[in-house]
Short mmCIF file of C-alpha atoms and ligand atoms in Angstrom, two decimals:
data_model
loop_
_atom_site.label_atom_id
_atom_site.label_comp_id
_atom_site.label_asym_id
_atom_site.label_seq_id
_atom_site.Cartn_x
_atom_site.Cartn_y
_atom_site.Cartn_z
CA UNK O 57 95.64 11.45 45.77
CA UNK O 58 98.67 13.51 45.46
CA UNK O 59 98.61 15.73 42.13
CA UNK O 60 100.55 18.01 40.62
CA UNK O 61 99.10 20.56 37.80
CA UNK O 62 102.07 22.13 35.35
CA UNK O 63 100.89 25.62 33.83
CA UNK O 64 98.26 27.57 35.33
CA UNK O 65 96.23 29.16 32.60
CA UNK O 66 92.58 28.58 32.04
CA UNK O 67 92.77 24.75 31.73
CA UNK O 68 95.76 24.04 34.72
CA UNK O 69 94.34 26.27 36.66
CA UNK O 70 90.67 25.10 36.86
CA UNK O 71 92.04 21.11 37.06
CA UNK O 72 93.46 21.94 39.43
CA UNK O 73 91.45 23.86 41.88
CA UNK O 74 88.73 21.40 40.59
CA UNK O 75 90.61 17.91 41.69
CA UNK O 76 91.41 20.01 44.90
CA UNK O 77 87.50 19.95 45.49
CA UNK O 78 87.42 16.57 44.94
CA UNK O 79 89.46 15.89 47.68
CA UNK O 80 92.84 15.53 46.10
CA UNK O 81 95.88 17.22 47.26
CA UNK O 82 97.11 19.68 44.52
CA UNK O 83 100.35 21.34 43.66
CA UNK O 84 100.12 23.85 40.73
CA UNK O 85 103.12 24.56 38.85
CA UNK O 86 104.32 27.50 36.36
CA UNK O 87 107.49 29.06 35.37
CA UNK O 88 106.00 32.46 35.71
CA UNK O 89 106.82 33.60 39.17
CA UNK O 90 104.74 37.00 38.96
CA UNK O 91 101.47 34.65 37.87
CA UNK O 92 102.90 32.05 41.63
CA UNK O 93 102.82 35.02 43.42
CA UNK O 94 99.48 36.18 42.64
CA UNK O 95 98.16 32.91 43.13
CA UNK O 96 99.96 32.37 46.69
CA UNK O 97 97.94 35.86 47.89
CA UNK O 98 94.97 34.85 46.20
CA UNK O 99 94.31 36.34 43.89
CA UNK O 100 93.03 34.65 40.79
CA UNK O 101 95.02 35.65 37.40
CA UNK O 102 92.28 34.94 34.88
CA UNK O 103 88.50 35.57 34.57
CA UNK O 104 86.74 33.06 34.93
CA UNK O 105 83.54 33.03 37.11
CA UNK O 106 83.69 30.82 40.21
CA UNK O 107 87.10 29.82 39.99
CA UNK O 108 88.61 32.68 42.86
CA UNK O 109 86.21 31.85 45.43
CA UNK O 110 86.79 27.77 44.39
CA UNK O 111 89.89 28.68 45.06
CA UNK O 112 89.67 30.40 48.57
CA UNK O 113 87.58 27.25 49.27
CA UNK O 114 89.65 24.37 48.88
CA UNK O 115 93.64 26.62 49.89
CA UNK O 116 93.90 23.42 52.42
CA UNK O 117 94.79 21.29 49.69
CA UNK O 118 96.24 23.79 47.03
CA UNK O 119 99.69 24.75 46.49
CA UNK O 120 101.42 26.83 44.26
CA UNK O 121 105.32 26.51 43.56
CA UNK O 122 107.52 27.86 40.44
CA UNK O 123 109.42 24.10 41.37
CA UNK O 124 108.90 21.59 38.97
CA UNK O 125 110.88 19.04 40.77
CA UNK O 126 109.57 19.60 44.02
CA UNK O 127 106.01 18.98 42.76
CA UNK O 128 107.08 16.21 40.56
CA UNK O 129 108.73 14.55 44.26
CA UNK O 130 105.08 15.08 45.82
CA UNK O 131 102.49 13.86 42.83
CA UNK O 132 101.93 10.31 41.95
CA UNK O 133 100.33 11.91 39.13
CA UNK O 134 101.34 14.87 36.91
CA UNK O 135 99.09 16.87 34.81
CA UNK O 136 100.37 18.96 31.72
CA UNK O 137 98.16 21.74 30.48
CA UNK O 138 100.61 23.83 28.94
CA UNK O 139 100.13 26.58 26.25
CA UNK O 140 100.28 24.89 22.62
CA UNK O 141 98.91 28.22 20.72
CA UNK O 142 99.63 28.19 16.70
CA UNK O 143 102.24 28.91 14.71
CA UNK O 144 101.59 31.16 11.29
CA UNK O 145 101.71 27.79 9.48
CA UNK O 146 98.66 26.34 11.80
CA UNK O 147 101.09 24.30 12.63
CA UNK O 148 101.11 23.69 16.67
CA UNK O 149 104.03 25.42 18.32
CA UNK O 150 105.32 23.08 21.18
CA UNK O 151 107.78 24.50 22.51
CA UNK O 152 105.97 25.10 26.13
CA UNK O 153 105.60 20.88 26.37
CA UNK O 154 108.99 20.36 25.43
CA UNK O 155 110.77 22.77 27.86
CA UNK O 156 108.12 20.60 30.30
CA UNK O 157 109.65 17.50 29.07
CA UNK O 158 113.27 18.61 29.43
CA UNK O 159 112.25 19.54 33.44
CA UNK O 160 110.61 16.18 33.36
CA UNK O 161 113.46 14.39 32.00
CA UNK O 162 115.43 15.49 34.70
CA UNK O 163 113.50 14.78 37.74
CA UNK O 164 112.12 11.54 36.64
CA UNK O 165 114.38 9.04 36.80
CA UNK O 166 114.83 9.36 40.26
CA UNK O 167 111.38 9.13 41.26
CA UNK O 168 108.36 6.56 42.21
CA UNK O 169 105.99 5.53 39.72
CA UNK O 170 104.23 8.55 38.01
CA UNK O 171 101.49 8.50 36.05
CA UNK O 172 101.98 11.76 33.49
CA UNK O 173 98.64 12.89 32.22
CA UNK O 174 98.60 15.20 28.93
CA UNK O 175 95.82 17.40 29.24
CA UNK O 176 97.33 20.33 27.03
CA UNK O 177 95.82 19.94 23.74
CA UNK O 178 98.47 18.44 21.35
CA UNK O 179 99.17 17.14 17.64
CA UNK O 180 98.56 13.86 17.28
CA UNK O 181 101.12 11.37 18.53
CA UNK O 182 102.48 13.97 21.04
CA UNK O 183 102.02 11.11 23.81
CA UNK O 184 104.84 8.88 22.21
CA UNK O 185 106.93 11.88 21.35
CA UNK O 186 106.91 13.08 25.40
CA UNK O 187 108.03 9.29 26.63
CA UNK O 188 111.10 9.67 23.71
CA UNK O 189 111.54 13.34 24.83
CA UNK O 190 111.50 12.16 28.76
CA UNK O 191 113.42 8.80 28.20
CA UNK O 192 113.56 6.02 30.64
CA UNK O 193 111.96 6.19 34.10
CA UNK O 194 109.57 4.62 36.44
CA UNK O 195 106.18 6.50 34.23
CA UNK O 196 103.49 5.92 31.94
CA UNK O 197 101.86 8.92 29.83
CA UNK O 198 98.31 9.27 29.52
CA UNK O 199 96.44 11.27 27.20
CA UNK O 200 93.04 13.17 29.30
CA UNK O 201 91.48 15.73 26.81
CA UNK O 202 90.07 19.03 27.73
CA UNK O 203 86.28 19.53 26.88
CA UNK O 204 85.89 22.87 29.35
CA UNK O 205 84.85 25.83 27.88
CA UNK O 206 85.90 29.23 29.13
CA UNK O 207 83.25 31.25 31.03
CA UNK O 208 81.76 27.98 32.35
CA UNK O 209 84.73 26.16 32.89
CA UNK O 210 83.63 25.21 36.67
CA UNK O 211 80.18 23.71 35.56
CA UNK O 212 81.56 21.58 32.73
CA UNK O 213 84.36 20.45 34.15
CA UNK O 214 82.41 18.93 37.36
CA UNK O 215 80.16 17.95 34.89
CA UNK O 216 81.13 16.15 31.82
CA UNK O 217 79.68 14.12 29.03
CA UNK O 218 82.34 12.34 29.28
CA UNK O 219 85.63 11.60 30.63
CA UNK O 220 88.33 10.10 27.72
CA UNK O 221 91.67 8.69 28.77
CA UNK O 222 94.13 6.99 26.45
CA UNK O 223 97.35 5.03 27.23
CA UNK O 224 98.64 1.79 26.70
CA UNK O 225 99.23 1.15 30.43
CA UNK O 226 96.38 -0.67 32.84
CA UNK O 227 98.04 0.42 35.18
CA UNK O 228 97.81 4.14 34.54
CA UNK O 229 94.42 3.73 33.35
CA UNK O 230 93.75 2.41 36.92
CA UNK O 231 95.46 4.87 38.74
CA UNK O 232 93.37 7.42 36.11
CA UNK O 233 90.25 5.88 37.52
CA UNK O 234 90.98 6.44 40.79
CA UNK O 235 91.60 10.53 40.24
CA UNK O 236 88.06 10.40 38.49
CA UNK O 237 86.25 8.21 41.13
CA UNK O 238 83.75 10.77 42.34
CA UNK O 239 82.43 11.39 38.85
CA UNK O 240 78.98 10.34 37.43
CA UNK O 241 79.91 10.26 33.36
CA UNK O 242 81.19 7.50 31.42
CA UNK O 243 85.02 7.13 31.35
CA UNK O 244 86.15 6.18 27.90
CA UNK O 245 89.51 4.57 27.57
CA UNK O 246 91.30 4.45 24.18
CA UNK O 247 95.21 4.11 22.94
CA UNK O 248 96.58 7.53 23.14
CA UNK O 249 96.43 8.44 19.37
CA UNK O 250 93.00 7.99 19.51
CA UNK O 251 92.46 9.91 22.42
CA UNK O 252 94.45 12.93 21.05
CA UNK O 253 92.44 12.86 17.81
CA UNK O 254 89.02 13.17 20.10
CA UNK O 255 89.82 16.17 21.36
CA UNK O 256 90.65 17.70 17.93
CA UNK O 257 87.46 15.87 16.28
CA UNK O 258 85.46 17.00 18.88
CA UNK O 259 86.19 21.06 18.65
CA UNK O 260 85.88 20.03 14.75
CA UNK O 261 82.80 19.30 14.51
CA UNK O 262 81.19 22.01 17.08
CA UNK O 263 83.14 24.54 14.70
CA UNK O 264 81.52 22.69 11.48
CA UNK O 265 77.95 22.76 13.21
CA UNK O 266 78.63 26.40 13.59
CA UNK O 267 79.90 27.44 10.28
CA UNK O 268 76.69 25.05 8.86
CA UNK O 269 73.98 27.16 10.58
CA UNK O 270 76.03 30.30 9.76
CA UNK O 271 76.07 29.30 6.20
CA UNK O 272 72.37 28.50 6.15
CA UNK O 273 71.66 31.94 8.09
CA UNK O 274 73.60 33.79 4.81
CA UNK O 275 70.80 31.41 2.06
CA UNK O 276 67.88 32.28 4.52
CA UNK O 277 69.35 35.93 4.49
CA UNK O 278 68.85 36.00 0.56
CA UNK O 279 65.62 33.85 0.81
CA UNK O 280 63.47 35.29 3.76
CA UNK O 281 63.37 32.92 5.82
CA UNK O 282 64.13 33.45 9.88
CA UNK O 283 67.56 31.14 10.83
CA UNK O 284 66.18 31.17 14.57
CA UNK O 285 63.33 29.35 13.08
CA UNK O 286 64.87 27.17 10.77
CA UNK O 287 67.75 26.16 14.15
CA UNK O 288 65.08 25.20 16.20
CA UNK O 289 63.10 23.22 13.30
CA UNK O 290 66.60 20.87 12.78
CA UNK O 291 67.57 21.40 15.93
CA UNK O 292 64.41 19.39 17.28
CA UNK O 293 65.75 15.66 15.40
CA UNK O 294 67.33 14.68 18.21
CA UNK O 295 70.17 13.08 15.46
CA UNK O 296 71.17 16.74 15.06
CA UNK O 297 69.93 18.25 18.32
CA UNK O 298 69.92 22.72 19.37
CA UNK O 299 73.46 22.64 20.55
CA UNK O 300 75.85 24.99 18.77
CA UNK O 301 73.24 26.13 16.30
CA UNK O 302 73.45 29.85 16.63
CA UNK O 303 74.02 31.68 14.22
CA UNK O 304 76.34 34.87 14.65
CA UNK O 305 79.51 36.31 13.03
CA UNK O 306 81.55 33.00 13.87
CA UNK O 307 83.92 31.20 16.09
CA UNK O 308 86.94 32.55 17.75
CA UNK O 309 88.78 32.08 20.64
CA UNK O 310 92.04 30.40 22.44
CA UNK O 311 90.56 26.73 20.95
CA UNK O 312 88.61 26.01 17.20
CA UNK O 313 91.23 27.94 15.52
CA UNK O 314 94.10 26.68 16.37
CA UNK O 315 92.89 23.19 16.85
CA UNK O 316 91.53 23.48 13.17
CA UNK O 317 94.25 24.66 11.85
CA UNK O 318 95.98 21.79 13.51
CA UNK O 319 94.31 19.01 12.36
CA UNK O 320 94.00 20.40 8.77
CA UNK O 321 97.81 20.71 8.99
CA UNK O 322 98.46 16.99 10.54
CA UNK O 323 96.13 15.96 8.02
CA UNK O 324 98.03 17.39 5.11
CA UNK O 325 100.79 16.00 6.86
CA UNK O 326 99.66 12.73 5.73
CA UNK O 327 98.81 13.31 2.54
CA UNK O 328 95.10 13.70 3.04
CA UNK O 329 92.94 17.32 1.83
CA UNK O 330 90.64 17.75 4.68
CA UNK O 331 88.49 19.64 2.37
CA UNK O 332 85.62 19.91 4.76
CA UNK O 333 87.90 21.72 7.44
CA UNK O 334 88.97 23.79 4.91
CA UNK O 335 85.62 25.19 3.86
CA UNK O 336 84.49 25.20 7.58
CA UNK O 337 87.52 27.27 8.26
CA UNK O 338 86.33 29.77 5.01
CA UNK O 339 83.09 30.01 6.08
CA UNK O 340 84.05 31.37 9.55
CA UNK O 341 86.32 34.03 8.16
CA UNK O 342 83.86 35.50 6.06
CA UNK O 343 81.25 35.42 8.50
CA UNK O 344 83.50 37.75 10.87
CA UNK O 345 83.31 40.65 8.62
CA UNK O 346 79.60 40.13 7.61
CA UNK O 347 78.34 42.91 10.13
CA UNK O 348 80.92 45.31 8.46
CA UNK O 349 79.38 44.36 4.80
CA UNK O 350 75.69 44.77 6.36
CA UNK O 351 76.71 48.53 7.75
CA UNK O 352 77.90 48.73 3.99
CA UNK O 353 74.91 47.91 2.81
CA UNK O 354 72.94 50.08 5.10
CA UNK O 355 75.54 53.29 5.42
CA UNK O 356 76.61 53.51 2.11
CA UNK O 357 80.74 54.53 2.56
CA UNK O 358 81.99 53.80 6.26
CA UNK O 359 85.04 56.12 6.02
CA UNK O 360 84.65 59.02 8.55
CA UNK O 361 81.69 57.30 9.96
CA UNK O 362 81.99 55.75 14.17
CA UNK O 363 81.36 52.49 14.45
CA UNK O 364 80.85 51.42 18.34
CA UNK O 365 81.41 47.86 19.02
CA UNK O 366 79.90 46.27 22.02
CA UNK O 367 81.58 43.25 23.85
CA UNK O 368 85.58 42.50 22.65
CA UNK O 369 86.12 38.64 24.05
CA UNK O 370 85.30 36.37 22.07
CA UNK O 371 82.35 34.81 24.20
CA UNK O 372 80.76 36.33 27.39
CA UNK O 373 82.04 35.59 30.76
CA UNK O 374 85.84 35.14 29.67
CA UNK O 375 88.94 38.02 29.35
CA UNK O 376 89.99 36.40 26.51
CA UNK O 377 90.59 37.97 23.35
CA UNK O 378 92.57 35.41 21.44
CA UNK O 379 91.46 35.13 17.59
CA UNK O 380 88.60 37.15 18.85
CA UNK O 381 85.79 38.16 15.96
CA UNK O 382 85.95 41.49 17.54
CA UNK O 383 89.69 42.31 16.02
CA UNK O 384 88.89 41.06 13.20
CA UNK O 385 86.30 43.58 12.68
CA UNK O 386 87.71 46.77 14.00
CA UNK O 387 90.90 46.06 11.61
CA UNK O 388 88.40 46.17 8.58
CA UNK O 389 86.72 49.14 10.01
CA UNK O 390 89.96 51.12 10.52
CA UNK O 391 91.12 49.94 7.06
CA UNK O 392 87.95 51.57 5.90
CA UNK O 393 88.51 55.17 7.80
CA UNK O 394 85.95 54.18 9.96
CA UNK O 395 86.74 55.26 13.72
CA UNK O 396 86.08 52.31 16.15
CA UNK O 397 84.66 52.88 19.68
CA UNK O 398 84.14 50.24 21.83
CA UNK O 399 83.31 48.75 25.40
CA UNK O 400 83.72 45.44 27.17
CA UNK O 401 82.94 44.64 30.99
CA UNK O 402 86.09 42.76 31.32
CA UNK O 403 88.58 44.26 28.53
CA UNK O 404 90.52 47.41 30.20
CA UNK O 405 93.32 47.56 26.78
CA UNK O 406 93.65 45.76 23.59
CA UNK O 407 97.51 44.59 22.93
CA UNK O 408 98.83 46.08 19.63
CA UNK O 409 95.76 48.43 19.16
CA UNK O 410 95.90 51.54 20.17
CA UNK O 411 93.67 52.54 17.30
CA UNK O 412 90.81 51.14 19.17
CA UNK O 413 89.08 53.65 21.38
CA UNK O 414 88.17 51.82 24.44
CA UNK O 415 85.53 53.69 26.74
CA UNK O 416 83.64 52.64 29.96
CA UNK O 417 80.39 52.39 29.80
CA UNK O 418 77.43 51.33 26.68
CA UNK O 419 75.92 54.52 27.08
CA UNK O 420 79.34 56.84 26.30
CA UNK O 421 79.76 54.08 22.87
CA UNK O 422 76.21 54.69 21.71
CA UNK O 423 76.21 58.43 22.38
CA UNK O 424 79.25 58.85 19.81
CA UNK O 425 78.48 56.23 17.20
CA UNK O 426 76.75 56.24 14.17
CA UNK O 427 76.23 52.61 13.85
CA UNK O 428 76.62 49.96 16.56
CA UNK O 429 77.83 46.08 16.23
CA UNK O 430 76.73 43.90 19.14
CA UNK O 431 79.70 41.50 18.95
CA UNK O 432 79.69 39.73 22.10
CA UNK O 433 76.77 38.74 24.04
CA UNK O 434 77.47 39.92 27.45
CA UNK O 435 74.53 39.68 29.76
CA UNK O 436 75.08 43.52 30.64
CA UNK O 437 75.03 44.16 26.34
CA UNK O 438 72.09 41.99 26.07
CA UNK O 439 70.28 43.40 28.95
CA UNK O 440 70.37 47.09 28.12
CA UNK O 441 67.47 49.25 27.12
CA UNK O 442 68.53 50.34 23.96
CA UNK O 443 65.04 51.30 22.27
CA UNK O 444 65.49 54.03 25.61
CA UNK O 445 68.53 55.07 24.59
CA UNK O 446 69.82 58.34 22.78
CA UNK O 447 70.98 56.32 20.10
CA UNK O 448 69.25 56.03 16.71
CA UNK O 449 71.88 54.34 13.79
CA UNK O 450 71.85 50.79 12.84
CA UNK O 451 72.31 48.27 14.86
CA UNK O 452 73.39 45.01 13.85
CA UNK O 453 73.47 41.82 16.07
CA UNK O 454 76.10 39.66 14.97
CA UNK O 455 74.74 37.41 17.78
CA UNK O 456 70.95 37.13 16.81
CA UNK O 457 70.28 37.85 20.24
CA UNK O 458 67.59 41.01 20.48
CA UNK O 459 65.84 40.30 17.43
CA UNK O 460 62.41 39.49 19.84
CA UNK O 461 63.07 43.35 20.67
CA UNK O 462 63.64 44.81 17.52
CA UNK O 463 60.30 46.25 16.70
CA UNK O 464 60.74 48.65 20.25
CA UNK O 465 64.48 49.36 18.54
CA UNK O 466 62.60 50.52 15.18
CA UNK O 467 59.60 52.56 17.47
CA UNK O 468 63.29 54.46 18.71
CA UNK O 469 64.12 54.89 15.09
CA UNK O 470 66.69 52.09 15.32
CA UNK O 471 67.44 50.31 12.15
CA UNK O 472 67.88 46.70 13.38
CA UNK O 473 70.19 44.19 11.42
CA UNK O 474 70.20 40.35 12.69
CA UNK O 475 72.23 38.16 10.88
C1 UGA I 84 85.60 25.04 23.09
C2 UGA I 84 84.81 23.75 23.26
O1 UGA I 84 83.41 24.03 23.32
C3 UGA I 84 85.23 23.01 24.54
O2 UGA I 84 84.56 21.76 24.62
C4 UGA I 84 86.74 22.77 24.49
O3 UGA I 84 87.21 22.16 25.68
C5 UGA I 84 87.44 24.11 24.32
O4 UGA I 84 87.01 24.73 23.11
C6 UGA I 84 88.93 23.82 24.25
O5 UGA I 84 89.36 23.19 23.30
O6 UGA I 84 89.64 24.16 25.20
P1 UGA I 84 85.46 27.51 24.12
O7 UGA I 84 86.40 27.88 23.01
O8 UGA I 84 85.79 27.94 25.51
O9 UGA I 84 85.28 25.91 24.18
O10 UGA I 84 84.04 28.15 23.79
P2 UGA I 84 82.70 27.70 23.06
O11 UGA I 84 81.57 27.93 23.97
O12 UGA I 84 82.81 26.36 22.46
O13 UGA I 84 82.62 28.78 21.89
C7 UGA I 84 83.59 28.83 20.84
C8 UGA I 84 83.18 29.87 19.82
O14 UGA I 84 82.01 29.47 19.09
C9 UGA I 84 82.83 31.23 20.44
O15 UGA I 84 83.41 32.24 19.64
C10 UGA I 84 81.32 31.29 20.37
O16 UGA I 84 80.82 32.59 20.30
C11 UGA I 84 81.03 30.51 19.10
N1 UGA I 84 79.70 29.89 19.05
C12 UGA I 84 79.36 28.90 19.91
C13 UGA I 84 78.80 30.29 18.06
O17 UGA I 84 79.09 31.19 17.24
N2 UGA I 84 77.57 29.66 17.99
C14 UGA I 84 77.21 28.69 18.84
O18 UGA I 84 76.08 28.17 18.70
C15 UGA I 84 78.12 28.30 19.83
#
C-alpha cells in the first residue's frame, strides 16, 4: 500500500522504515529540512539500533520529502506521529498535531479517500478534535497506539502483543487491516476514545508496576530482605508475572512522564482525583534522588566531594535524555557542592548543563571520583571490571544490576550500595 509517515522522530521514523519492510511503499514527512536531508544521504538522525541499516535495506520503497501535500497526493493512508511532549501544567502541548491538521486541512479536500491514522500519543478525544480541526473531506481518522520502546524499537514493533485500532469507520478499520496483514498478533478494534485511553493505561500501569517494586525495594531496604528475591518470588504468579519488576532509581524518559502527567491532568479534567497516579508519580520522584541520599548516608557531607555518574539516557541503547533520572541527580549533586563527572557511550553534551563534566571513557570517571552512581545500565557499564579497577569509593547501583559481583567489588575495597 501507499503510506505516508508525518514526523520522523523515534516513533515516525521506525513506522515507517518498518511498513517499508513489509512491503509498503513509504513517504516520510517532516518540516525540518536539515533532519530530510540527513535522511535523503542516509544517514539516520536518532540512535536507535537497527534502524540505519533497516533503512539502507528497504531505500526502494522509502522516501523522504519536507512536502506534506505531495505525500498526502501519494498515501491512501497517512500516519501522524508527531511530537506531543508536556507542558509545565502536564498538560499535553499540541501544537505539533494541529499545525499537522492545518496542512491537512488544506490538502484534503481535494483528494481520494484517506484513511488518517493517529499514532502520536494524544489526550483523549484528540481523534474527534483532528476531523473538526481538518473539516470536511473524503477521510476517516483512526486511532493506532504506539507500544515501541526506544532501544528495541525494531524488535517490538515487528513484534507486538498486540495491534489496537479505533475508529468508527469499517471501512478504515478494513483498510487498517490490510496495512497490518503480515502480522501474527491479535488486532484489537475499539471506538477511538477507547483506543486513545489504551495507550495512556497501558504506560500507566508499567509505570505503577515500577514504582510498586521500587516502593517494596525501599520496606525490604529497612527490613533485610533482598528485592531481587522478593521480584522473582511475585513475579513467578503468572497473574502478576517478571515484567517491569526491577527495581532501580525510577522511570524516565520521552513517554511515562508525560503520559502520566496527562492522564492525571484529563482526569482532573473531569472531576475525578486519580489518586493512584498521583502517588505512582511521588514514588518515582523520590526514588531518583535515592542514590544521592545513600552516598549521604555513606559519605557523610557531599560538598567538595566528585561524584562520577555512569550512563546519562534514561535506558540503554537510546540517545535520549528526556526526563532522564540522570539530571535529576546531578542537579541535586551540584546543589550540594558536589562536582559531577560523568560518561555515556552515546551522550557527547548535555543541553543547559555545562556544569556537568562529561569525559570519554569509565576509566577517566572512576580515576577522579570519590563515589560512583551506576545510573544507566549500558552493556559497556555493566560489563566492566570494576573490582580491577583503580577505583575504591562507594558504589551504588541504582539499577540492581552487579549485586552477584559485589563481594569481588568489596575484595577491591569497594563499598557496594544496591538499591
Ligand atoms: C515505554 C513503553 O514501555 C512502551 O510500550 C511505549 O510504547 C513507550 O513508552 C511510549 O509510550 O512510546 P520506553 O519509554 O521506550 O517505552 O522505555 P521502557 O523500556 O518502558 O522504560 C521506561 C522507563 O522505566 C526507563 O526509565 C526504565 O529504566 C524504567 N524501568 C523499566 C525500570 O525502572 N524498571 C523496569 O523493570 C523497567
Amino acid at each position: 500500500m501507499k503510506i505516508a509517515v508525518i514526523g520522523t522522530g523515534y516513533v515516525g521514523l521506525v513506522t515507517g522504515v518498518c511498513l517499508a519492510e513489509k512491503d509498503h511503499r513509504v513517504v516520510c514527512v517532516d518540516n525540518n529540512e536539515a533532519k530530510i536531508n540527513q535522511l535523503l544521504e542516509g544517514q539516520c538522525p536518532i540512535y536507535e539500533p537497527g534502524l540505519r541499516e533497516l533503512m539502507a535495506k528497504n531505500r526502494e520503497r522509502l522516501c523522504y520529502t519536507t512536502k506534506l501535500s505531495d505525500a498526502v497526493d501519494f498515501a491512501d493512508v497517512v500516519y501522524i506521529a508527531v511530537g506531543t511532549p508536556a507542558l509545565p501544567s502536564g498538560e499535553t502541548d499540541t501544537t505539533y498535531l494541529e499545525s499537522v491538521a492545518e496542512g491537512l486541512e488544506e490538502c484534503l479536500p481535494f483528494n481520494d479517500y484517506k484513511v488518517i491514522v493517529n499514532k502520536s500519543t494524544v489526550p483523549i478525544g484528540t481523534g474527534n478534535w483532528l476531523k473538526m480541526l481538518i473539516g470536511p473531506g473524503n477521510y476517516d481518522v483512526v486511532s493506532n497506539p504506539e507500544f515501541l520502546r526506544e532501544g528495541s524499537a525494531i524488535y517490538d514493533t515487528f513484534n507486538p502483543d498486540r495491534i489496537v485500532l479505533g475508529s468508527d469507520s469499517e471501512r478504515a478499520l478494513g483498510v487498517m487491516k490490510r496495512v497490518y496483514d503480515q502480522y501474527d498478533c491479535p488486532i484489537i478494534t475499539t471506538d477511538i476514545t477507547s483506543a486513545e485511553m489504551i495507550k495512556y493505561a497501558a504506560n500507566s500501569f508499567l509505570a505503577t508496576k515500577i514504582s510498586f517494586i521500587n516502593e517494596i525495594a525501599n520496606i525490604c531496604d529497612r527490613v533485610g530482605a533482598n528485592i531481587d528475591e522478593v521480584a522473582k518470588g511475585i513475579g513467578s504468579d503468572s497473574r502478576i508475572g517478571h515484567k517491569f519488576l526491577n527495581s532501580g532509581l525510577g522511570w524516565g524518559g520521552s513517554c511515562f512522564p508525560k503520559d502520566i502527567a496527562s492522564l492525571i491532568h484529563t482526569a482532573r479534567d473531569y472531576g475525578y482525583a486519580p489518586r493512584i497516579l498521583e502517588e505512582v508519580t511521588n514514588v518515582n520522584n523520590a526514588q531518583k534522588l535515592l542514590p544521592v541520599k545513600k552516598l549521604q548516608s555513606y559519605l557523610g557531607v557531599l560538598k567538595g566531594k566528585t561524584v562520577g555518574l555512569l550512563g546519562l539516557t534514561f535506558k540503554p541503547d537510546t540517545d535520549d535524555l528526556r526526563d532522564a533520572p540522570s539530571l535529576v541527580i546531578a542537579k541535586e549533586l551540584l546543589r550540594l557542592g558536589a562536582r559531577v563527572v560523568a560518561y555515556d557511550p552515546v551522550v557527547q553534551c548535555v543541553d543547559d548543563d555545562d556544569a556537568l563534566d562529561l569525559k570519554q571513557s569509565i576509566d577517566d570517571v572512576l580515576s577522579l571520583s570519590d563515589a560512583i552512581i551506576l545510573v544507566t545500565e549500558w552493556k559497556e557499564i555493566v560489563s566492566y571490571d570494576y573490582s580491577n579497577s583503580n577505583f575504591s569509593g562507594v558504589f551504588v547501583d541504582g539499577r540492581n544490576i552487579l549485586r552477584q559481583q559485589s563481594s569481588n567489588f568489596s575484595n577491591n575495597g569497594i563499598t557496594y550500595v544496591g538499591i
